[in-house]
Short mmCIF file of C-alpha atoms and ligand atoms in Angstrom, two decimals:
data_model
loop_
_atom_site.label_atom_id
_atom_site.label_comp_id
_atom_site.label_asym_id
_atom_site.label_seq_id
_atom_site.Cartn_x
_atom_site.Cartn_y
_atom_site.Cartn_z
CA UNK C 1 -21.92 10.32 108.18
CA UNK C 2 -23.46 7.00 107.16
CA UNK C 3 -23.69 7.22 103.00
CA UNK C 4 -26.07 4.19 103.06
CA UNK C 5 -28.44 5.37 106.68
CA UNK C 6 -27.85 8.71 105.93
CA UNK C 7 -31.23 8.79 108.19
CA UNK C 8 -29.24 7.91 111.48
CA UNK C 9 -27.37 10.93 111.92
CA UNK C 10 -30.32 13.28 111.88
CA UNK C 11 -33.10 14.28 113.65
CA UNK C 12 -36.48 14.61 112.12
CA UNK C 13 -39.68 16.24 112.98
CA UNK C 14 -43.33 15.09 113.07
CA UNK C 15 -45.07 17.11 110.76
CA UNK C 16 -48.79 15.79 110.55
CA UNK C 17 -51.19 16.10 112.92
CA UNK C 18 -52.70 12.43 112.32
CA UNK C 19 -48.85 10.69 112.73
CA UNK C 20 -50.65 7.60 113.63
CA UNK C 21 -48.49 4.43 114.95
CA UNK C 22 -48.15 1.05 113.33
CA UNK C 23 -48.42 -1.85 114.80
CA UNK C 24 -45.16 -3.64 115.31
CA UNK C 25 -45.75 -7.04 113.69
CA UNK C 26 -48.06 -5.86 111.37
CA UNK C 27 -46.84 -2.39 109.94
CA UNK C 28 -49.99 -2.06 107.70
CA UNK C 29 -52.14 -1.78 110.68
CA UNK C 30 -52.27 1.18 113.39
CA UNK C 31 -52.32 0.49 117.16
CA UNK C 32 -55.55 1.20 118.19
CA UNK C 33 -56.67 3.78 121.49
CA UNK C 34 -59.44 2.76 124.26
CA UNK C 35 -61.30 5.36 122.88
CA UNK C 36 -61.93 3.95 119.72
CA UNK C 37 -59.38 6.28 117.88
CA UNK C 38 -55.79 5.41 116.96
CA UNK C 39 -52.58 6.20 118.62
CA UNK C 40 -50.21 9.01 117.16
CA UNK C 41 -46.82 10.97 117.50
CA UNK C 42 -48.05 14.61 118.63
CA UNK C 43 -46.96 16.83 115.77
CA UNK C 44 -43.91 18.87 116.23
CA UNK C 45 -42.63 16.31 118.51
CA UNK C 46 -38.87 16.07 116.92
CA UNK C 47 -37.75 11.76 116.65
CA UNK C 48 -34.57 10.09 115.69
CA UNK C 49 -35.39 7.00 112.92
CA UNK C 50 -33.46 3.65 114.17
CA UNK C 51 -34.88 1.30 111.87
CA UNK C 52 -36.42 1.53 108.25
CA UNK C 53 -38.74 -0.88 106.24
CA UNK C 54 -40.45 -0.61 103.05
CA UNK C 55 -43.10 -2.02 101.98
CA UNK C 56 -42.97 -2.58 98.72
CA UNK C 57 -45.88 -0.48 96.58
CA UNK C 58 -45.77 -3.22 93.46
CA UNK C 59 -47.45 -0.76 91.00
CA UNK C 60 -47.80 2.26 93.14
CA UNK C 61 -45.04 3.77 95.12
CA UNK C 62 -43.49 1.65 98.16
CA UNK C 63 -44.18 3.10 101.38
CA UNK C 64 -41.24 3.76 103.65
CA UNK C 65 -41.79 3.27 107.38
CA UNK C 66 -39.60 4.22 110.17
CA UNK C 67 -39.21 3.21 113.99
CA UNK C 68 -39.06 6.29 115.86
CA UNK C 69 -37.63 7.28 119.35
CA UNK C 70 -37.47 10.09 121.29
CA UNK C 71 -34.44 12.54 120.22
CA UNK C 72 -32.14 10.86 123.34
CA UNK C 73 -33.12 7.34 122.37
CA UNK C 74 -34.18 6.67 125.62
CA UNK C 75 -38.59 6.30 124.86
CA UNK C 76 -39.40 4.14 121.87
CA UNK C 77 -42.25 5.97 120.51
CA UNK C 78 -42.99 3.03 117.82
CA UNK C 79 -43.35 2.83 113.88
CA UNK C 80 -45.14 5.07 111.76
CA UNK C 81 -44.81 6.35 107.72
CA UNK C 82 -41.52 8.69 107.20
CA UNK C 83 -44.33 10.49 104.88
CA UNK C 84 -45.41 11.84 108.34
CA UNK C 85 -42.17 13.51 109.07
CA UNK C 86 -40.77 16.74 107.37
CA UNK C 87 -38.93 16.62 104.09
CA UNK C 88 -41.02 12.43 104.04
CA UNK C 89 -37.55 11.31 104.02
CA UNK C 90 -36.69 12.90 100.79
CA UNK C 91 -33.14 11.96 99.88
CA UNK C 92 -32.41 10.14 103.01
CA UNK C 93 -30.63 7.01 102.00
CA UNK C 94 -32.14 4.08 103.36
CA UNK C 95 -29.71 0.92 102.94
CA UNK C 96 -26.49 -0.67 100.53
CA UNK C 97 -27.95 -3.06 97.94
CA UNK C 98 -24.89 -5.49 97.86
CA UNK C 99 -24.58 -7.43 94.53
CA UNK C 100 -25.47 -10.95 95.22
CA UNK C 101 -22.37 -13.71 95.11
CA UNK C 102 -22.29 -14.94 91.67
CA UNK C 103 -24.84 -12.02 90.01
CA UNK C 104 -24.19 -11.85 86.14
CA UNK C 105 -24.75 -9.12 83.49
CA UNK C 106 -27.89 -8.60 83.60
CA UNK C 107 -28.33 -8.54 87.54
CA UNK C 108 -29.75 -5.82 89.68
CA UNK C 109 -25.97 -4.48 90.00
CA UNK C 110 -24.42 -5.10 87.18
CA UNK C 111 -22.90 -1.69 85.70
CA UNK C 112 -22.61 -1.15 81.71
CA UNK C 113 -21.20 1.21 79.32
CA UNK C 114 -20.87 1.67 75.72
CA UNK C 115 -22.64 -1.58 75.37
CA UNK C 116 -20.20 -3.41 77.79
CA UNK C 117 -20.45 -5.36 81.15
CA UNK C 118 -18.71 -3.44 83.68
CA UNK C 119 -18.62 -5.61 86.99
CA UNK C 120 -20.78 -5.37 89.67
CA UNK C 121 -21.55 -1.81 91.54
CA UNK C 122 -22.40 -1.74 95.58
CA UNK C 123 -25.50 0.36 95.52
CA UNK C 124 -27.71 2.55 97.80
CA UNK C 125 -31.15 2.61 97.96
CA UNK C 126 -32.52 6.58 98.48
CA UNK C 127 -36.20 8.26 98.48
CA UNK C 128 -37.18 9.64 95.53
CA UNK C 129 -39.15 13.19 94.36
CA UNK C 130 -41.98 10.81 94.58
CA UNK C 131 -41.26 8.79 97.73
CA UNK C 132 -40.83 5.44 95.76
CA UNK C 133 -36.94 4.35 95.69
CA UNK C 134 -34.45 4.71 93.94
CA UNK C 135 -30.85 3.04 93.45
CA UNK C 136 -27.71 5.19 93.00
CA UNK C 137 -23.74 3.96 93.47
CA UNK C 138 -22.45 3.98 96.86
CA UNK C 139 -19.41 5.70 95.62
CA UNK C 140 -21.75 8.93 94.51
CA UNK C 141 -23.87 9.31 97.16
CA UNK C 142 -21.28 11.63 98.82
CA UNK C 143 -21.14 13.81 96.06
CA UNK C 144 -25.20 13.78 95.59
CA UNK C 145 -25.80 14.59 99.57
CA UNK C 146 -22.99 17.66 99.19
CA UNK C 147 -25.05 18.71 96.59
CA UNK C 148 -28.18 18.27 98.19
CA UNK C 149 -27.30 20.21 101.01
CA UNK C 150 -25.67 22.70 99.51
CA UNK C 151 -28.89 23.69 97.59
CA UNK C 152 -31.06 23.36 100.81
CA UNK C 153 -28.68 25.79 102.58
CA UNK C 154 -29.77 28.30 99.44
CA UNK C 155 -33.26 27.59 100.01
CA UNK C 156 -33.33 25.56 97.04
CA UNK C 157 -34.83 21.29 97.17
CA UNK C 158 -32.88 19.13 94.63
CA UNK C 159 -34.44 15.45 94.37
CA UNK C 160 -33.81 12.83 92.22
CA UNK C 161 -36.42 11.16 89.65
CA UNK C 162 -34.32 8.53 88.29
CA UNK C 163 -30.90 7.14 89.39
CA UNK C 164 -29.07 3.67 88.42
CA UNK C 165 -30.75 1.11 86.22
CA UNK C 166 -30.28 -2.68 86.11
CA UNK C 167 -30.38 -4.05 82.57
CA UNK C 168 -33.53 -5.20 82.42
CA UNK C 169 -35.04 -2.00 83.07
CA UNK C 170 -32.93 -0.25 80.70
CA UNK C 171 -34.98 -2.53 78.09
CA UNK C 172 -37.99 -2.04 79.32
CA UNK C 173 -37.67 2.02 78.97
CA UNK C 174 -36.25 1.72 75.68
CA UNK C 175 -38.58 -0.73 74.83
CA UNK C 176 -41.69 1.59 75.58
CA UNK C 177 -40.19 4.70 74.11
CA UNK C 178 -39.44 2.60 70.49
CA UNK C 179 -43.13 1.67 70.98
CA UNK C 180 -44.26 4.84 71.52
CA UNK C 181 -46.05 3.92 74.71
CA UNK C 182 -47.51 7.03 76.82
CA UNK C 183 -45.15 7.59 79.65
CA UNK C 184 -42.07 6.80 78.54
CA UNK C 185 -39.41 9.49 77.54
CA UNK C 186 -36.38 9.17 75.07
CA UNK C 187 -34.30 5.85 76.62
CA UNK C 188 -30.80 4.76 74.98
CA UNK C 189 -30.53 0.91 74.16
CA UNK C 190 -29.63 -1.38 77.08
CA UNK C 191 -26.41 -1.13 77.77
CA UNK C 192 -25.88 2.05 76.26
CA UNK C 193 -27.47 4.67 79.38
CA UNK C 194 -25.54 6.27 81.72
CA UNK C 195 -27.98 5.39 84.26
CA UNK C 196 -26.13 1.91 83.94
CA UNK C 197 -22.98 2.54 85.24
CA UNK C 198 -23.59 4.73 88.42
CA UNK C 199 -22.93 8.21 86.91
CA UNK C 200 -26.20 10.00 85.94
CA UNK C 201 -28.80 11.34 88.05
CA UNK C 202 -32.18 12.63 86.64
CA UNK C 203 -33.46 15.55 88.94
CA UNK C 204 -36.26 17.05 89.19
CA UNK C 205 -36.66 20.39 87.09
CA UNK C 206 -39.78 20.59 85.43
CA UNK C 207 -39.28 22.78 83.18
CA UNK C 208 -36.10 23.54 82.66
CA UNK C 209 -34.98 27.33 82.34
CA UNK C 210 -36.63 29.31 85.10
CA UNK C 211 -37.26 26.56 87.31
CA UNK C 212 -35.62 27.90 90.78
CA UNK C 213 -33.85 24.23 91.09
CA UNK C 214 -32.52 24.45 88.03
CA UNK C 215 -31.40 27.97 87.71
CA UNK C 216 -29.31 26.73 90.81
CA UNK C 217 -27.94 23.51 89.54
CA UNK C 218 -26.97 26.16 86.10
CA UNK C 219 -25.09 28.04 88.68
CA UNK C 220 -23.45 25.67 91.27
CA UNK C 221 -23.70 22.11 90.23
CA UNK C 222 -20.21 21.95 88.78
CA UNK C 223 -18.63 23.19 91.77
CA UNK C 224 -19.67 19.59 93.04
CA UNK C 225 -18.97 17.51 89.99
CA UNK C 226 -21.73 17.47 88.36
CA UNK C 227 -22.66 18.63 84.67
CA UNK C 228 -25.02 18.43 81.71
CA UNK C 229 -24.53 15.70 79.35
CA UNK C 230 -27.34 15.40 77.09
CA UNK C 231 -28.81 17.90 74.46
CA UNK C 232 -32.50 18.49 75.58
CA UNK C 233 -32.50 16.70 78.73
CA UNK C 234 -31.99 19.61 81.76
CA UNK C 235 -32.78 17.28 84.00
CA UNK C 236 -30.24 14.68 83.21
CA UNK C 237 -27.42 15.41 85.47
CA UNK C 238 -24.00 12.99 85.38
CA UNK C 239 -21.32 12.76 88.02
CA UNK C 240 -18.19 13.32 86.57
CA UNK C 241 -15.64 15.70 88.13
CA UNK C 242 -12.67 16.01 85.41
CA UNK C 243 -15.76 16.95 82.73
CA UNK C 244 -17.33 19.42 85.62
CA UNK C 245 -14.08 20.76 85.80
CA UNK C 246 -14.10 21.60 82.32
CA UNK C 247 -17.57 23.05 82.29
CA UNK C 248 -16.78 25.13 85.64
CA UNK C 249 -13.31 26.41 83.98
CA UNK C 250 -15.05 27.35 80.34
CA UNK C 251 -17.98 28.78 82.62
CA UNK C 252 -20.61 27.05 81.67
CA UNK C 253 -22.35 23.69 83.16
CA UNK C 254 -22.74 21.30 80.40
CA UNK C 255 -20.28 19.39 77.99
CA UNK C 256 -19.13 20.88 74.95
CA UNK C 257 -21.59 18.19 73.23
CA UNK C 258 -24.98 19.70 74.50
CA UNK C 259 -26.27 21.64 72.09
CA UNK C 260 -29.59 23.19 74.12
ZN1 LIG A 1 -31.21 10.58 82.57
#
């Protein structure tokens, strides 16, 4: 499979009756009918996604549009929001985010830990629980779509709320949880998050105990490498086989450090 088009080797379905096309040079703009209505992809019709761009949402979420053809390839049935398809592209990853030549610390890529510069990570950009985008390490997203799948195969939707962070908005979290500000949770110092260095994955578990996803993850996420790290966070999730391993053999799914 394609880790960073994970969207190429699938089919999707239409799943909205008002799937209405975009016009190609202008993909804020639908193509319009002679009757005065606009065109759409009938619902249920099932599509294969060739090409993906987002438009970027600034302060609301981006918008991720796809170019659709019929499940052979051979009618081009033209551009319209992956929000019209089912599962809206949930998890599908959607492109590597190369580090630029010559990108320093505090660049979109550059990995830390323990307060250190690590080097530069290749990352992947992937649809979020709230269909804005996130970044996670190219060498994870194996692990995350096993994972994924696995769950799905139970019944079960795992998506991701948070994945890598670039310096800068390591600060900026940390920043507005010293401050206090409404909306921001409990962030380490820059340079000190795990979200820095391509390991942890914040899920989507509201809740905690008794919420189906994570009464799943409690139960299987090890299996795939992945355990608890931090005391009071369920859905912080980290990447990390050998400490999985540990978890999965003392049969339990967090590190002998979490505390609740
Ligand atoms: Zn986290």
């Amino acid at each position: 499979m394609s880790f960073a088009e994970s969207y190429r080797d699938k089919t999707f379905v239409v799943d909205d009756a008002d799937a209405r096309i975009r016009r190609d040079d202008d993909l804020m703009a639908f193509v319009p009918t002679a009757g005065g209505t606009f065109q759409t992809i009938t619902k249920g019709t099932e599509v294969k996604v060739v090409e993906v761009r987002v438009a970027e949402g600034g302060s609301k979420s981006s918008i991720v549009f796809c170019r659709a053809t019929s499940t052979d390839g051979s009618r081009v049935l033209g551009w319209t929001s992956t929000r019209n398809l089912a599962g809206k592209f949930m998890n599908e990853t959607i492109g590597l985010v190369q580090p630029e030549p010559g990108a320093g610390r505090f660049g979109p890529n550059a990995a830390w830990s323990n307060g250190e510069y690590l080097g530069q990570l290749e990352l992947v950009a992937v649809v979020d629980s709230r269909l804005d985008i996130e970044r996670l390490a190219l060498n994870t997203i194996g692990a995350y779509a096993a994972l994924v799948a696995a769950a799905a195969r139970n019944g079960i939707q795992v998506t991701l709320n948070s994945g890598f962070r670039s310096y800068p908005e390591q600060k900026h979290l940390h920043e507005g949880f010293v401050r206090g500000l409404p909306g921001f949770n409990t962030a380490a110092k820059p340079g000190f998050s795990k979200h820095q260095n391509g390991i942890a994955f914040d899920l989507s578990v509201a809740g905690g105990d008794g919420n189906p996803t994570y009464e799943w993850l409690k139960r299987h996420a090890t299996t795939f490498g992945f355990v608890r790290t931090v005391s009071r966070e369920p859905w912080h999730w980290e990447f990390d086989e050998p400490k999985a391993q540990v978890a999965l053999a003392a049969g339990t799914f967090k590190t002998s450090t979490v505390t609740a």
